[in-house]
Short mmCIF file of C-alpha atoms in Angstrom, two decimals:
data_model
loop_
_atom_site.label_atom_id
_atom_site.label_comp_id
_atom_site.label_asym_id
_atom_site.label_seq_id
_atom_site.Cartn_x
_atom_site.Cartn_y
_atom_site.Cartn_z
CA GLY H 1391 0.00 0.00 0.00
CA ASN H 1392 1.38 3.41 -0.92
CA LYS H 1393 -1.65 5.19 0.56
CA ILE H 1394 -3.86 4.04 3.42
CA THR H 1395 -7.29 5.53 4.00
CA SER H 1396 -10.31 4.65 6.07
CA ASP H 1397 -14.06 5.12 6.01
CA TYR H 1398 -13.90 6.29 9.64
CA SER H 1399 -11.12 8.90 9.38
CA PRO H 1400 -10.48 11.81 6.98
CA GLU H 1401 -6.73 11.31 7.36
CA ALA H 1402 -4.65 9.65 4.61
CA LEU H 1403 -1.44 7.84 5.52
CA TYR H 1404 1.52 7.42 3.15
CA PRO H 1405 3.96 4.61 4.03
CA GLN H 1406 7.55 5.29 3.03
CA LEU H 1407 9.49 2.68 1.12
CA ALA H 1408 13.16 2.21 1.98
CA GLY H 1409 13.65 0.30 -1.28
CA THR H 1410 11.75 -0.72 -4.36
CA SER H 1411 8.70 -2.92 -4.07
CA PRO H 1412 8.10 -5.91 -6.35
CA TRP H 1413 4.40 -4.96 -6.42
CA ARG H 1414 2.47 -2.09 -7.91
CA GLY H 1415 1.59 0.46 -5.24
CA THR H 1416 -2.07 1.11 -4.61
CA GLU H 1417 -4.40 2.62 -2.06
CA ILE H 1418 -5.57 0.34 0.73
CA ARG H 1419 -8.96 1.48 1.99
CA THR H 1420 -9.89 0.20 5.44
CA LEU H 1421 -13.62 -0.38 5.77
CA SER H 1422 -15.69 -1.03 8.87
CA ALA H 1423 -17.73 -3.68 7.01
CA PRO H 1424 -17.05 -5.97 4.03
CA SER H 1425 -17.86 -4.58 0.59
CA ASN H 1426 -18.16 -5.88 -2.96
CA CYS H 1427 -18.00 -2.38 -4.51
CA TYR H 1428 -14.62 -3.04 -6.15
CA LYS H 1429 -12.52 -0.26 -7.65
CA THR H 1430 -9.52 -0.57 -9.96
CA ASP H 1431 -7.35 1.89 -8.02
CA GLN H 1432 -8.07 0.61 -4.48
CA VAL H 1433 -8.06 -2.58 -2.48
CA PHE H 1434 -10.20 -3.04 0.62
CA ASP H 1435 -9.41 -4.47 4.01
CA MET H 1436 -10.54 -4.05 7.60
CA GLU H 1437 -7.19 -3.67 9.40
CA ALA H 1438 -4.51 -1.63 7.57
CA PHE H 1439 -5.43 1.84 8.83
CA GLY H 1440 -5.66 0.74 12.48
CA PHE H 1441 -2.52 -1.37 12.21
CA TYR H 1442 -0.50 1.40 10.57
CA THR H 1443 -1.52 4.13 13.04
CA ALA H 1444 -0.83 1.83 16.00
CA ALA H 1445 2.56 0.74 14.59
CA LEU H 1446 3.65 4.39 14.23
CA SER H 1447 3.76 4.50 18.04
CA PHE H 1448 6.51 1.89 18.00
CA SER H 1449 8.54 2.49 14.85
CA THR H 1450 9.35 4.90 12.05
CA SER H 1451 7.22 4.98 8.91
CA GLU H 1452 9.80 3.42 6.57
CA ARG H 1453 9.84 0.31 8.76
CA ILE H 1454 6.05 -0.19 8.59
CA GLN H 1455 4.48 -1.64 5.47
CA CYS H 1456 1.02 -2.92 4.60
CA ILE H 1457 0.97 -5.67 2.01
CA LYS H 1458 -2.44 -6.80 0.80
CA VAL H 1459 -2.82 -10.21 -0.80
CA VAL H 1460 -5.98 -9.85 -2.86
CA SER H 1461 -8.35 -12.81 -2.64
CA ASP H 1462 -11.41 -11.39 -4.40
CA ASN H 1463 -12.25 -8.83 -7.07
CA SER H 1464 -15.08 -7.84 -9.41
CA SER H 1465 -14.46 -10.93 -11.57
CA ALA H 1466 -14.40 -13.25 -8.55
CA PRO H 1467 -16.34 -11.59 -5.71
CA ALA H 1468 -16.16 -12.84 -2.15
CA GLY H 1469 -18.99 -15.14 -1.23
CA GLU H 1470 -20.55 -15.59 2.15
CA HIS H 1471 -17.89 -18.12 3.11
CA PHE H 1472 -14.20 -17.99 2.40
CA ASP H 1473 -12.35 -21.15 1.49
CA LYS H 1474 -9.70 -21.11 4.24
CA ALA H 1475 -7.40 -23.53 2.41
CA GLU H 1476 -7.55 -21.44 -0.76
CA ILE H 1477 -6.78 -18.22 1.16
CA SER H 1478 -3.94 -19.98 3.02
CA ASP H 1479 -2.46 -21.17 -0.29
CA LEU H 1480 -2.83 -17.70 -1.80
CA VAL H 1481 -0.99 -16.05 1.10
CA GLY H 1482 1.55 -18.88 1.29
CA SER H 1483 2.46 -18.44 -2.36
CA GLN H 1484 3.48 -14.82 -1.61
CA ILE H 1485 5.63 -15.53 1.49
CA PRO H 1486 8.93 -15.82 -0.48
CA ASN H 1487 8.23 -12.47 -2.21
CA ILE H 1488 7.30 -10.83 1.10
CA GLU H 1489 10.41 -12.19 2.84
CA ALA H 1490 12.67 -11.00 0.01
CA PHE H 1491 11.08 -7.55 0.11
CA LEU H 1492 11.45 -7.30 3.89
CA THR H 1493 15.07 -8.53 3.82
CA ASN H 1494 15.93 -5.97 1.14
CA THR H 1495 14.14 -3.21 3.05
CA GLU H 1496 15.85 -4.15 6.33
CA LYS H 1497 19.30 -4.20 4.75
CA LEU H 1498 18.76 -0.85 3.04
CA GLY H 1499 17.58 0.67 6.31
CA ALA H 1500 20.49 -0.80 8.25
CA GLU H 1501 23.03 0.36 5.66
CA ASN H 1502 21.70 3.89 5.95
CA HIS H 1503 22.24 3.91 9.70
CA ILE H 1504 25.45 1.97 10.36
CA GLU H 1505 28.99 2.07 9.04
CA ALA H 1506 30.21 -0.31 6.34
CA TRP H 1507 32.34 -2.33 8.78
CA ALA H 1508 29.29 -2.94 10.97
CA THR H 1509 27.17 -4.02 8.00
CA GLU H 1510 29.98 -6.37 6.95
CA LEU H 1511 30.10 -7.88 10.46
CA GLN H 1512 26.33 -8.39 10.41
CA ASP H 1513 26.35 -9.94 6.92
CA SER H 1514 29.25 -12.25 7.81
CA ALA H 1515 27.49 -13.41 10.98
CA GLU H 1516 24.25 -14.09 9.09
CA LYS H 1517 26.17 -16.19 6.55
CA ARG H 1518 28.19 -18.07 9.18
CA TYR H 1519 25.44 -18.88 11.67
CA SER H 1520 21.94 -20.20 11.15
CA LEU H 1521 20.07 -17.46 13.02
CA THR H 1522 16.44 -17.41 14.00
CA GLU H 1523 14.45 -14.24 13.30
CA THR H 1524 14.78 -13.25 16.98
CA GLU H 1525 18.55 -13.80 16.84
CA ARG H 1526 18.76 -11.66 13.69
CA HIS H 1527 17.07 -8.82 15.56
CA GLN H 1528 19.44 -9.32 18.51
CA LEU H 1529 22.39 -9.28 16.13
CA LEU H 1530 21.22 -6.06 14.44
CA LYS H 1531 20.68 -4.37 17.80
CA ARG H 1532 24.15 -5.37 19.01
CA VAL H 1533 25.83 -4.38 15.76
CA ARG H 1534 24.18 -0.94 15.98
CA GLN H 1535 25.42 -0.59 19.55
CA LEU H 1536 28.93 -1.59 18.49
CA ASP H 1537 28.76 0.92 15.64
CA ALA H 1538 27.97 3.66 18.15
CA LEU H 1539 30.81 2.61 20.47
CA PHE H 1540 33.66 1.77 18.08
CA THR H 1541 35.41 3.59 15.28
CA GLU H 1542 36.29 1.62 12.16
CA SER H 1543 39.94 1.23 13.21
CA GLU H 1544 38.95 0.12 16.71
CA ALA H 1545 36.46 -2.40 15.34
CA SER H 1546 38.92 -4.40 13.23
CA ASP H 1547 39.31 -7.10 15.90
CA LEU H 1548 35.53 -7.64 16.11
CA GLN H 1549 35.70 -9.79 12.95
CA THR H 1550 37.74 -12.34 14.94
CA LEU H 1551 34.63 -13.00 17.05
CA LEU H 1552 33.25 -14.80 13.99
CA ASN H 1553 35.70 -17.62 14.84
CA GLU H 1554 33.33 -18.69 17.62
CA PRO H 1555 31.95 -22.10 16.64
CA GLU H 1556 28.52 -21.53 18.20
CA LYS H 1557 26.16 -18.67 17.45
CA ASN H 1558 25.20 -18.25 21.12
CA LEU H 1559 28.85 -17.77 22.08
CA PHE H 1560 29.26 -15.27 19.24
CA LEU H 1561 26.23 -13.24 20.38
CA GLU H 1562 27.49 -13.35 23.99
CA GLN H 1563 30.92 -12.09 22.86
CA LEU H 1564 29.27 -9.17 21.09
CA SER H 1565 27.43 -8.32 24.32
CA ARG H 1566 30.68 -8.49 26.30
CA LYS H 1567 32.38 -6.11 23.87
CA ILE H 1568 29.45 -3.70 24.24
CA ASP H 1569 29.60 -3.94 28.05
CA GLU H 1570 33.38 -3.45 28.12
CA ARG H 1571 33.29 -0.43 25.83
CA SER H 1572 30.17 1.08 27.41
CA SER H 1573 31.88 1.31 30.76
CA THR H 1574 34.63 3.46 29.24
CA ARG H 1575 32.69 5.47 26.68
CA VAL H 1576 29.36 7.23 26.84
CA CYS H 1577 27.45 7.17 23.56
#
């Protein structure tokens, strides 16, 4: 969605993209009740406006996106009952595209905020260790803290932490480096 509107608010919201989207941008119109009055320049939902406004309390606009997987249109209107398996398959088929878009967006956002050495450390760690999504977020948070605490010349020995055989030990070592440096430098 490149514009989010609602039938219960005069406000229009405009999500920012940190990169390019693989989908055509369109207006997502949040309705308080289902509708079969389809338009070619809008898609309908019942959540996007509320989700987006709530998410703005916790993050910046370029990190919040609304992606609508369209299940019905004027050629194939929604009936009284949705086929849950069909909807699940429809959404499931888009998961790889969504993940690729989010990964690209996350990397672009991270590169805009941290130094090249820090991005390289993050990328190397993601290639070396099989990280869960939670661990990726922990890694990004720690790398950003390291970026704030170390200069590029001071950070050269951080790459040696990648010699840790286990990802948990690697993440702990990053935390130790942050704790050690934090006690001597205010950032």
